[in-house]
């Protein structure tokens, strides 16, 4: 009966559109009141101790670094570079938009932030070039999902903490899957553009143009190199890398690009603080939720249920992916990672799946939720930028859902894509 109270109350509050962090907390509280085995005091202590974690400090710092770089005028520079590389081909503007999203994803660590920063520039620019607004907005919304797949990624930090796996290994493991998804999106953009007759830029490629574009964007391009190079070079931990990213982003945006004034920092820090607090509330309540799951041995029950269906690892993995796709329709990515990692971790160990590979598969699967209603955060951000209604944008996003789904299946069945550099 206790699991029914826990999940029943949680989904009831979700249906009533209660914010997910609050829904998790109230569901946990009601369960603690109902069950004689769970103390309300223990639950309250769990809310505090779950966020008292050195690795979690990476999250507010990565959010702050993304805010600074987002306001630091880097999107135009990154697009200029991408446009020089692919702009002359059919659908070049669309492919350049995907590459720009990939560049920015490697800086922000957030899907919606990537859509907001890139879409604000690219959607009007693509429409001015003759692209259909629905296609342009859906493309940016789908490419924004790379914000949590390419490192640094906030859900990767959460998975690493929840599963006690290396965050640095997850960062490295996300590189090739992220590039593969970007390639799939570019192929679809090319095929669609060819069908619609969207031509490339009239400007021809020259090494001089490429060098000028690289020179303009070099400080932005160094961010992922500094983060990953520092982590794998043993210079600093992922948390320390996040702090370095903030300091570097401030220096570049204020003193080199001169795109941010000191008076702008108040709003930047305020926005980062609000985003960080929202995530930390979810982390605290989701961890309390997860503690109740563990006490009721629900992860073991899930593992037994999956293994009773089939002993074939591929079949079980496909069932898990289907379950996560459904979860992604309704539950925020960060909360889903914290809640379901402890549940699914025993299952993947039982079938002999590499935990890093599973972590990437899980995050890629949940990233598709950014463009699937009713949650579809990237769609809401894209709708706000383009002015398109949600029903129109949802229909435009359907092809991109299948593109991301195909990429996900390839990543899931070929572990070497994730594990090549590990």
CSV table of N, CA, C and O in Angstrom, one decimal, residues 98-215:
chain,number,residue,atom,x,y,z
A,98,UNK,N,22.3,23.9,-36.4
A,98,UNK,CA,22.6,22.7,-35.6
A,98,UNK,C,24.0,22.8,-35.0
A,98,UNK,O,24.2,22.5,-33.8
A,99,UNK,N,25.0,23.1,-35.8
A,99,UNK,CA,26.4,23.2,-35.3
A,99,UNK,C,26.5,24.3,-34.2
A,99,UNK,O,27.2,24.1,-33.2
A,100,UNK,N,25.8,25.4,-34.4
A,100,UNK,CA,25.8,26.5,-33.4
A,100,UNK,C,25.3,26.0,-32.1
A,100,UNK,O,25.8,26.2,-31.0
A,101,UNK,N,24.2,25.2,-32.2
A,101,UNK,CA,23.5,24.6,-31.0
A,101,UNK,C,24.5,23.6,-30.3
A,101,UNK,O,24.6,23.6,-29.1
A,102,UNK,N,25.3,22.9,-31.1
A,102,UNK,CA,26.2,21.9,-30.5
A,102,UNK,C,27.3,22.7,-29.8
A,102,UNK,O,27.7,22.3,-28.7
A,103,UNK,N,27.8,23.8,-30.4
A,103,UNK,CA,28.8,24.6,-29.8
A,103,UNK,C,28.3,25.1,-28.4
A,103,UNK,O,29.0,25.0,-27.4
A,104,UNK,N,27.1,25.7,-28.5
A,104,UNK,CA,26.6,26.3,-27.3
A,104,UNK,C,26.2,25.3,-26.2
A,104,UNK,O,26.4,25.5,-25.0
A,105,UNK,N,25.8,24.1,-26.7
A,105,UNK,CA,25.5,23.0,-25.7
A,105,UNK,C,26.7,22.6,-24.9
A,105,UNK,O,26.6,22.3,-23.7
A,106,UNK,N,27.9,22.7,-25.6
A,106,UNK,CA,29.1,22.4,-24.9
A,106,UNK,C,29.6,23.5,-23.9
A,106,UNK,O,30.6,23.3,-23.3
A,107,UNK,N,28.8,24.5,-23.8
A,107,UNK,CA,29.1,25.6,-22.9
A,107,UNK,C,28.0,25.7,-21.8
A,107,UNK,O,28.4,25.9,-20.6
A,108,UNK,N,26.8,25.5,-22.2
A,108,UNK,CA,25.7,25.8,-21.3
A,108,UNK,C,25.3,24.7,-20.3
A,108,UNK,O,24.9,24.9,-19.2
A,109,UNK,N,25.3,23.4,-20.8
A,109,UNK,CA,24.9,22.3,-20.0
A,109,UNK,C,23.4,22.2,-19.8
A,109,UNK,O,22.9,21.5,-19.0
A,110,UNK,N,22.6,23.0,-20.6
A,110,UNK,CA,21.2,23.1,-20.4
A,110,UNK,C,20.5,23.1,-21.8
A,110,UNK,O,20.9,23.9,-22.7
A,111,UNK,N,19.4,22.3,-21.9
A,111,UNK,CA,18.6,22.3,-23.2
A,111,UNK,C,17.9,23.6,-23.4
A,111,UNK,O,18.1,24.3,-24.5
A,112,UNK,N,17.0,24.1,-22.5
A,112,UNK,CA,16.3,25.3,-22.7
A,112,UNK,C,17.2,26.5,-22.9
A,112,UNK,O,16.9,27.4,-23.7
A,113,UNK,N,18.3,26.6,-22.2
A,113,UNK,CA,19.2,27.7,-22.3
A,113,UNK,C,19.8,27.7,-23.7
A,113,UNK,O,20.0,28.8,-24.3
A,114,UNK,N,20.1,26.5,-24.3
A,114,UNK,CA,20.6,26.5,-25.7
A,114,UNK,C,19.6,27.0,-26.6
A,114,UNK,O,19.9,27.7,-27.6
A,115,UNK,N,18.3,26.6,-26.5
A,115,UNK,CA,17.3,27.0,-27.4
A,115,UNK,C,17.1,28.6,-27.3
A,115,UNK,O,17.0,29.3,-28.3
A,116,UNK,N,17.1,29.1,-26.0
A,116,UNK,CA,16.9,30.5,-25.8
A,116,UNK,C,18.1,31.3,-26.5
A,116,UNK,O,17.8,32.3,-27.2
A,117,UNK,N,19.3,30.9,-26.2
A,117,UNK,CA,20.5,31.6,-26.7
A,117,UNK,C,20.6,31.6,-28.2
A,117,UNK,O,20.9,32.6,-28.9
A,118,UNK,N,20.5,30.3,-28.8
A,118,UNK,CA,20.7,30.2,-30.2
A,118,UNK,C,19.4,30.6,-31.0
A,118,UNK,O,19.5,31.2,-32.0
A,119,UNK,N,18.2,30.2,-30.5
A,119,UNK,CA,17.0,30.4,-31.2
A,119,UNK,C,16.7,31.9,-31.3
A,119,UNK,O,16.1,32.3,-32.3
A,120,UNK,N,17.0,32.7,-30.3
A,120,UNK,CA,16.8,34.1,-30.4
A,120,UNK,C,17.5,34.8,-31.6
A,120,UNK,O,17.0,35.8,-32.1
A,121,UNK,N,18.6,34.2,-32.0
A,121,UNK,CA,19.3,34.8,-33.2
A,121,UNK,C,19.0,34.0,-34.4
A,121,UNK,O,18.7,34.6,-35.5
A,122,UNK,N,18.9,32.6,-34.3
A,122,UNK,CA,18.9,31.8,-35.5
A,122,UNK,C,17.5,31.7,-36.1
A,122,UNK,O,17.3,31.7,-37.4
A,123,UNK,N,16.4,31.7,-35.3
A,123,UNK,CA,15.1,31.5,-35.9
A,123,UNK,C,14.7,32.7,-36.8
A,123,UNK,O,14.3,32.6,-37.9
A,124,UNK,N,14.9,34.0,-36.3
A,124,UNK,CA,14.6,35.1,-37.2
A,124,UNK,C,15.6,35.1,-38.4
A,124,UNK,O,15.1,35.5,-39.5
A,125,UNK,N,16.8,34.7,-38.2
A,125,UNK,CA,17.8,34.7,-39.3
A,125,UNK,C,17.4,33.7,-40.4
A,125,UNK,O,17.4,34.0,-41.6
A,126,UNK,N,16.9,32.5,-40.0
A,126,UNK,CA,16.5,31.5,-40.9
A,126,UNK,C,15.3,31.9,-41.6
A,126,UNK,O,15.1,31.7,-42.9
A,127,UNK,N,14.3,32.5,-40.9
A,127,UNK,CA,13.1,33.0,-41.6
A,127,UNK,C,13.4,34.1,-42.6
A,127,UNK,O,12.9,34.1,-43.7
A,128,UNK,N,14.4,35.0,-42.3
A,128,UNK,CA,14.8,36.0,-43.2
A,128,UNK,C,15.4,35.4,-44.5
A,128,UNK,O,15.4,36.0,-45.6
A,129,UNK,N,16.0,34.2,-44.3
A,129,UNK,CA,16.7,33.5,-45.5
A,129,UNK,C,15.7,32.7,-46.3
A,129,UNK,O,16.0,32.0,-47.2
A,130,UNK,N,14.4,32.7,-45.9
A,130,UNK,CA,13.4,32.0,-46.6
A,130,UNK,C,12.9,30.7,-46.0
A,130,UNK,O,12.1,30.0,-46.6
A,131,UNK,N,13.5,30.3,-44.9
A,131,UNK,CA,13.1,29.0,-44.3
A,131,UNK,C,11.7,29.2,-43.6
A,131,UNK,O,11.4,30.3,-43.1
A,132,UNK,N,11.0,28.1,-43.6
A,132,UNK,CA,9.7,28.1,-43.0
A,132,UNK,C,9.9,28.2,-41.4
A,132,UNK,O,10.7,27.5,-40.8
A,133,UNK,N,9.1,29.1,-40.8
A,133,UNK,CA,9.3,29.4,-39.4
A,133,UNK,C,9.0,28.1,-38.5
A,133,UNK,O,9.7,27.9,-37.5
A,134,UNK,N,8.1,27.3,-38.9
A,134,UNK,CA,7.8,26.1,-38.2
A,134,UNK,C,9.0,25.1,-38.2
A,134,UNK,O,9.4,24.6,-37.1
A,135,UNK,N,9.6,24.9,-39.3
A,135,UNK,CA,10.8,24.1,-39.5
A,135,UNK,C,11.9,24.7,-38.6
A,135,UNK,O,12.6,23.9,-37.9
A,136,UNK,N,12.2,26.0,-38.8
A,136,UNK,CA,13.3,26.6,-38.1
A,136,UNK,C,13.2,26.5,-36.6
A,136,UNK,O,14.1,26.1,-35.9
A,137,UNK,N,12.0,26.7,-36.1
A,137,UNK,CA,11.8,26.6,-34.6
A,137,UNK,C,11.9,25.2,-34.1
A,137,UNK,O,12.5,24.9,-33.1
A,138,UNK,N,11.3,24.3,-34.8
A,138,UNK,CA,11.4,22.8,-34.4
A,138,UNK,C,12.8,22.3,-34.5
A,138,UNK,O,13.2,21.6,-33.6
A,139,UNK,N,13.5,22.8,-35.5
A,139,UNK,CA,15.0,22.4,-35.6
A,139,UNK,C,15.8,22.9,-34.4
A,139,UNK,O,16.5,22.1,-33.8
A,140,UNK,N,15.6,24.1,-34.0
A,140,UNK,CA,16.3,24.6,-32.9
A,140,UNK,C,15.9,24.0,-31.6
A,140,UNK,O,16.7,23.7,-30.7
A,141,UNK,N,14.6,23.7,-31.4
A,141,UNK,CA,14.1,23.0,-30.2
A,141,UNK,C,14.7,21.6,-30.1
A,141,UNK,O,15.1,21.2,-29.0
A,142,UNK,N,14.8,20.9,-31.2
A,142,UNK,CA,15.4,19.6,-31.2
A,142,UNK,C,16.9,19.6,-30.9
A,142,UNK,O,17.4,18.8,-30.1
A,143,UNK,N,17.6,20.6,-31.6
A,143,UNK,CA,19.0,20.7,-31.4
A,143,UNK,C,19.3,21.1,-30.0
A,143,UNK,O,20.4,20.8,-29.4
A,144,UNK,N,18.4,21.8,-29.3
A,144,UNK,CA,18.6,22.3,-27.9
A,144,UNK,C,18.7,21.1,-27.0
A,144,UNK,O,19.3,21.2,-25.9
A,145,UNK,N,18.2,19.9,-27.4
A,145,UNK,CA,18.3,18.8,-26.5
A,145,UNK,C,19.7,18.4,-26.3
A,145,UNK,O,20.1,17.7,-25.3
A,146,UNK,N,20.6,18.8,-27.2
A,146,UNK,CA,22.0,18.5,-27.1
A,146,UNK,C,22.7,19.2,-25.8
A,146,UNK,O,23.8,18.8,-25.4
A,147,UNK,N,21.9,20.1,-25.3
A,147,UNK,CA,22.4,20.9,-24.1
A,147,UNK,C,22.7,20.0,-22.9
A,147,UNK,O,23.6,20.3,-22.1
A,148,UNK,N,22.0,18.8,-22.8
A,148,UNK,CA,22.2,17.9,-21.7
A,148,UNK,C,22.9,16.6,-22.1
A,148,UNK,O,23.2,15.7,-21.3
A,149,UNK,N,23.3,16.5,-23.4
A,149,UNK,CA,24.0,15.3,-23.9
A,149,UNK,C,25.5,15.6,-24.1
A,149,UNK,O,26.3,14.8,-23.7
A,150,UNK,N,25.8,16.7,-24.7
A,150,UNK,CA,27.2,17.1,-24.8
A,150,UNK,C,27.7,17.7,-23.5
A,150,UNK,O,26.9,18.4,-22.8
A,151,UNK,N,28.9,17.3,-23.0
A,151,UNK,CA,29.4,17.9,-21.8
A,151,UNK,C,29.7,19.3,-21.9
A,151,UNK,O,30.1,19.8,-22.9
A,152,UNK,N,29.6,20.1,-20.7
A,152,UNK,CA,29.1,19.6,-19.4
A,152,UNK,C,27.6,19.5,-19.4
A,152,UNK,O,26.9,20.2,-20.1
A,153,UNK,N,27.1,18.6,-18.6
A,153,UNK,CA,25.7,18.3,-18.5
A,153,UNK,C,25.2,18.2,-17.1
A,153,UNK,O,25.8,17.3,-16.4
A,154,UNK,N,24.2,18.9,-16.7
A,154,UNK,CA,23.7,18.8,-15.4
A,154,UNK,C,23.1,17.5,-15.0
A,154,UNK,O,23.4,16.9,-14.0
A,155,UNK,N,22.3,16.9,-15.9
A,155,UNK,CA,21.8,15.5,-15.6
A,155,UNK,C,22.9,14.5,-15.5
A,155,UNK,O,22.8,13.5,-14.8
A,156,UNK,N,24.1,14.7,-16.2
A,156,UNK,CA,25.2,13.7,-16.0
A,156,UNK,C,25.8,13.8,-14.6
A,156,UNK,O,26.1,12.8,-14.0
A,157,UNK,N,25.8,15.0,-14.1
A,157,UNK,CA,26.3,15.2,-12.7
A,157,UNK,C,25.3,14.5,-11.8
A,157,UNK,O,25.8,13.8,-10.9
A,158,UNK,N,24.0,14.6,-12.0
A,158,UNK,CA,23.1,14.0,-11.1
A,158,UNK,C,23.1,12.5,-11.2
A,158,UNK,O,23.0,11.8,-10.2
A,159,UNK,N,23.3,12.0,-12.5
A,159,UNK,CA,23.4,10.5,-12.6
A,159,UNK,C,24.6,10.0,-11.9
A,159,UNK,O,24.6,9.0,-11.2
A,160,UNK,N,25.7,10.7,-12.1
A,160,UNK,CA,27.0,10.3,-11.5
A,160,UNK,C,26.9,10.2,-10.0
A,160,UNK,O,27.4,9.3,-9.3
A,161,UNK,N,26.2,11.2,-9.3
A,161,UNK,CA,26.0,11.2,-7.9
A,161,UNK,C,25.0,10.0,-7.5
A,161,UNK,O,25.3,9.3,-6.5
A,162,UNK,N,23.9,9.9,-8.2
A,162,UNK,CA,22.9,8.9,-7.9
A,162,UNK,C,23.4,7.5,-8.0
A,162,UNK,O,23.1,6.6,-7.2
A,163,UNK,N,24.2,7.2,-9.1
A,163,UNK,CA,24.7,5.9,-9.3
A,163,UNK,C,26.1,5.7,-8.8
A,163,UNK,O,26.7,4.6,-8.9
A,164,UNK,N,26.7,6.7,-8.2
A,164,UNK,CA,28.1,6.6,-7.7
A,164,UNK,C,29.1,6.3,-8.8
A,164,UNK,O,30.0,5.4,-8.6
A,165,UNK,N,28.9,6.9,-10.0
A,165,UNK,CA,29.8,6.7,-11.1
A,165,UNK,C,30.5,8.0,-11.4
A,165,UNK,O,30.2,9.1,-11.0
A,166,UNK,N,31.6,7.8,-12.2
A,166,UNK,CA,32.5,9.0,-12.5
A,166,UNK,C,31.8,10.0,-13.4
A,166,UNK,O,31.3,9.7,-14.5
A,167,UNK,N,31.7,11.2,-12.9
A,167,UNK,CA,31.1,12.3,-13.7
A,167,UNK,C,32.0,12.6,-14.9
A,167,UNK,O,31.5,12.9,-16.0
A,168,UNK,N,33.3,12.6,-14.7
A,168,UNK,CA,34.2,12.8,-15.8
A,168,UNK,C,34.0,11.8,-16.9
A,168,UNK,O,34.1,12.1,-18.1
A,169,UNK,N,33.8,10.5,-16.5
A,169,UNK,CA,33.6,9.5,-17.5
A,169,UNK,C,32.3,9.7,-18.3
A,169,UNK,O,32.3,9.5,-19.5
A,170,UNK,N,31.3,10.2,-17.6
A,170,UNK,CA,30.0,10.5,-18.2
A,170,UNK,C,30.2,11.6,-19.2
A,170,UNK,O,29.6,11.6,-20.3
A,171,UNK,N,31.0,12.6,-18.8
A,171,UNK,CA,31.2,13.7,-19.7
A,171,UNK,C,31.9,13.3,-21.0
A,171,UNK,O,31.5,13.6,-22.1
A,172,UNK,N,32.9,12.4,-20.9
A,172,UNK,CA,33.6,11.9,-22.0
A,172,UNK,C,32.7,11.0,-22.9
A,172,UNK,O,32.7,11.1,-24.1
A,173,UNK,N,31.9,10.2,-22.1
A,173,UNK,CA,31.0,9.3,-22.8
A,173,UNK,C,29.9,10.0,-23.6
A,173,UNK,O,29.4,9.4,-24.6
A,174,UNK,N,29.6,11.2,-23.3
A,174,UNK,CA,28.5,12.0,-24.0
A,174,UNK,C,29.0,12.6,-25.3
A,174,UNK,O,28.2,13.1,-26.1
A,175,UNK,N,30.3,12.7,-25.5
A,175,UNK,CA,30.8,13.4,-26.7
A,175,UNK,C,30.4,12.8,-28.0
A,175,UNK,O,29.7,13.5,-28.8
A,176,UNK,N,30.7,11.6,-28.2
A,176,UNK,CA,30.4,10.9,-29.5
A,176,UNK,C,28.8,10.8,-29.7
A,176,UNK,O,28.3,11.1,-30.8
A,177,UNK,N,28.1,10.4,-28.7
A,177,UNK,CA,26.6,10.4,-28.9
A,177,UNK,C,26.1,11.8,-29.2
A,177,UNK,O,25.2,11.9,-30.1
A,178,UNK,N,26.6,12.8,-28.6
A,178,UNK,CA,26.1,14.2,-28.9
A,178,UNK,C,26.5,14.6,-30.3
A,178,UNK,O,25.6,15.1,-31.1
A,179,UNK,N,27.7,14.2,-30.8
A,179,UNK,CA,28.1,14.5,-32.2
A,179,UNK,C,27.2,13.7,-33.2
A,179,UNK,O,26.8,14.2,-34.2
A,180,UNK,N,26.9,12.5,-32.8
A,180,UNK,CA,26.1,11.6,-33.7
A,180,UNK,C,24.7,12.2,-33.8
A,180,UNK,O,24.2,12.3,-35.0
A,181,UNK,N,24.1,12.6,-32.7
A,181,UNK,CA,22.8,13.2,-32.8
A,181,UNK,C,22.8,14.5,-33.6
A,181,UNK,O,21.9,14.8,-34.5
A,182,UNK,N,23.8,15.3,-33.4
A,182,UNK,CA,24.0,16.5,-34.3
A,182,UNK,C,24.1,16.2,-35.7
A,182,UNK,O,23.5,16.9,-36.6
A,183,UNK,N,24.8,15.1,-36.1
A,183,UNK,CA,25.0,14.7,-37.5
A,183,UNK,C,23.6,14.2,-38.0
A,183,UNK,O,23.3,14.6,-39.2
A,184,UNK,N,22.9,13.5,-37.2
A,184,UNK,CA,21.5,13.0,-37.7
A,184,UNK,C,20.6,14.2,-38.0
A,184,UNK,O,19.9,14.2,-39.0
A,185,UNK,N,20.7,15.2,-37.1
A,185,UNK,CA,19.8,16.4,-37.3
A,185,UNK,C,20.3,17.2,-38.5
A,185,UNK,O,19.4,17.7,-39.3
A,186,UNK,N,21.6,17.2,-38.8
A,186,UNK,CA,22.1,17.9,-40.0
A,186,UNK,C,21.7,17.2,-41.2
A,186,UNK,O,21.3,17.8,-42.3
A,187,UNK,N,21.7,15.9,-41.2
A,187,UNK,CA,21.3,15.1,-42.4
A,187,UNK,C,19.8,15.3,-42.7
A,187,UNK,O,19.4,15.6,-43.9
A,188,UNK,N,19.0,15.3,-41.6
A,188,UNK,CA,17.6,15.6,-41.9
A,188,UNK,C,17.3,17.0,-42.4
A,188,UNK,O,16.5,17.3,-43.3
A,189,UNK,N,18.1,18.0,-41.8
A,189,UNK,CA,18.0,19.4,-42.3
A,189,UNK,C,18.4,19.5,-43.7
A,189,UNK,O,17.7,20.2,-44.5
A,190,UNK,N,19.4,18.8,-44.1
A,190,UNK,CA,19.8,18.8,-45.6
A,190,UNK,C,18.8,18.2,-46.4
A,190,UNK,O,18.4,18.8,-47.5
A,191,UNK,N,18.2,17.0,-46.1
A,191,UNK,CA,17.2,16.4,-46.9
A,191,UNK,C,15.9,17.2,-47.0
A,191,UNK,O,15.4,17.4,-48.1
A,192,UNK,N,15.5,17.8,-45.9
A,192,UNK,CA,14.3,18.7,-45.9
A,192,UNK,C,14.6,19.9,-46.8
A,192,UNK,O,13.7,20.3,-47.5
A,193,UNK,N,15.7,20.5,-46.6
A,193,UNK,CA,16.1,21.7,-47.3
A,193,UNK,C,16.2,21.4,-48.8
A,193,UNK,O,15.7,22.3,-49.6
A,194,UNK,N,16.7,20.3,-49.2
A,194,UNK,CA,16.8,19.9,-50.6
A,194,UNK,C,15.4,19.8,-51.2
A,194,UNK,O,15.1,20.2,-52.3
A,195,UNK,N,14.5,19.2,-50.4
A,195,UNK,CA,13.1,19.0,-50.9
A,195,UNK,C,12.4,20.3,-51.0
A,195,UNK,O,11.6,20.6,-52.0
A,196,UNK,N,12.7,21.3,-50.1
A,196,UNK,CA,12.0,22.6,-50.1
A,196,UNK,C,12.7,23.6,-51.0
A,196,UNK,O,12.2,24.7,-51.2
A,197,UNK,N,13.9,23.3,-51.4
A,197,UNK,CA,14.7,24.2,-52.3
A,197,UNK,C,15.4,25.3,-51.5
A,197,UNK,O,15.6,26.4,-52.0
A,198,UNK,N,15.7,25.0,-50.2
A,198,UNK,CA,16.5,26.0,-49.5
A,198,UNK,C,18.0,25.9,-49.9
A,198,UNK,O,18.6,25.0,-49.5
A,199,UNK,N,18.4,26.9,-50.5
A,199,UNK,CA,19.8,26.9,-51.0
A,199,UNK,C,20.8,27.4,-50.0
A,199,UNK,O,20.4,28.0,-49.0
A,200,UNK,N,22.1,27.2,-50.3
A,200,UNK,CA,23.1,27.6,-49.4
A,200,UNK,C,23.5,29.1,-49.6
A,200,UNK,O,23.0,29.8,-50.5
A,201,UNK,N,24.5,29.5,-48.8
A,201,UNK,CA,25.0,30.9,-49.0
A,201,UNK,C,25.7,31.0,-50.3
A,201,UNK,O,26.3,30.1,-50.8
A,202,UNK,N,25.7,32.2,-50.8
A,202,UNK,CA,26.4,32.5,-52.1
A,202,UNK,C,27.9,32.7,-51.8
A,202,UNK,O,28.7,32.8,-52.8
A,203,UNK,N,28.2,32.9,-50.5
A,203,UNK,CA,29.7,33.1,-50.2
A,203,UNK,C,30.4,31.8,-50.3
A,203,UNK,O,30.0,30.8,-49.7
A,204,UNK,N,31.5,31.8,-51.0
A,204,UNK,CA,32.3,30.6,-51.2
A,204,UNK,C,33.2,30.4,-50.0
A,204,UNK,O,33.5,31.4,-49.3
A,205,UNK,N,33.6,29.2,-49.7
A,205,UNK,CA,34.5,28.9,-48.6
A,205,UNK,C,35.9,29.3,-49.0
A,205,UNK,O,36.4,29.1,-50.1
A,206,UNK,N,36.6,30.0,-48.0
A,206,UNK,CA,38.0,30.4,-48.1
A,206,UNK,C,38.6,30.1,-46.8
A,206,UNK,O,38.0,30.3,-45.7
A,207,UNK,N,39.9,29.8,-46.8
A,207,UNK,CA,40.6,29.5,-45.6
A,207,UNK,C,40.7,30.8,-44.8
A,207,UNK,O,40.8,30.8,-43.5
A,208,UNK,N,40.7,32.0,-45.5
A,208,UNK,CA,40.8,33.3,-44.8
A,208,UNK,C,39.5,33.5,-44.0
A,208,UNK,O,39.6,33.9,-42.8
A,209,UNK,N,38.4,33.2,-44.6
A,209,UNK,CA,37.1,33.4,-43.9
A,209,UNK,C,37.0,32.4,-42.7
A,209,UNK,O,36.6,32.8,-41.6
A,210,UNK,N,37.5,31.2,-42.8
A,210,UNK,CA,37.5,30.3,-41.7
A,210,UNK,C,38.4,30.7,-40.6
A,210,UNK,O,38.0,30.7,-39.4
A,211,UNK,N,39.6,31.2,-40.9
A,211,UNK,CA,40.5,31.7,-39.9
A,211,UNK,C,39.9,32.9,-39.2
A,211,UNK,O,40.0,33.0,-37.9
A,212,UNK,N,39.3,33.8,-39.9
A,212,UNK,CA,38.7,35.0,-39.2
A,212,UNK,C,37.6,34.6,-38.3
A,212,UNK,O,37.5,35.1,-37.2
A,213,UNK,N,36.8,33.6,-38.7
A,213,UNK,CA,35.7,33.1,-37.9
A,213,UNK,C,36.2,32.4,-36.6
A,213,UNK,O,35.7,32.6,-35.5
A,214,UNK,N,37.2,31.6,-36.8
A,214,UNK,CA,37.8,30.9,-35.7
A,214,UNK,C,38.4,31.9,-34.7
A,214,UNK,O,38.3,31.8,-33.5
A,215,UNK,N,39.1,32.9,-35.2
A,215,UNK,CA,39.7,33.9,-34.4
A,215,UNK,C,38.7,34.7,-33.6
A,215,UNK,O,38.9,35.0,-32.4
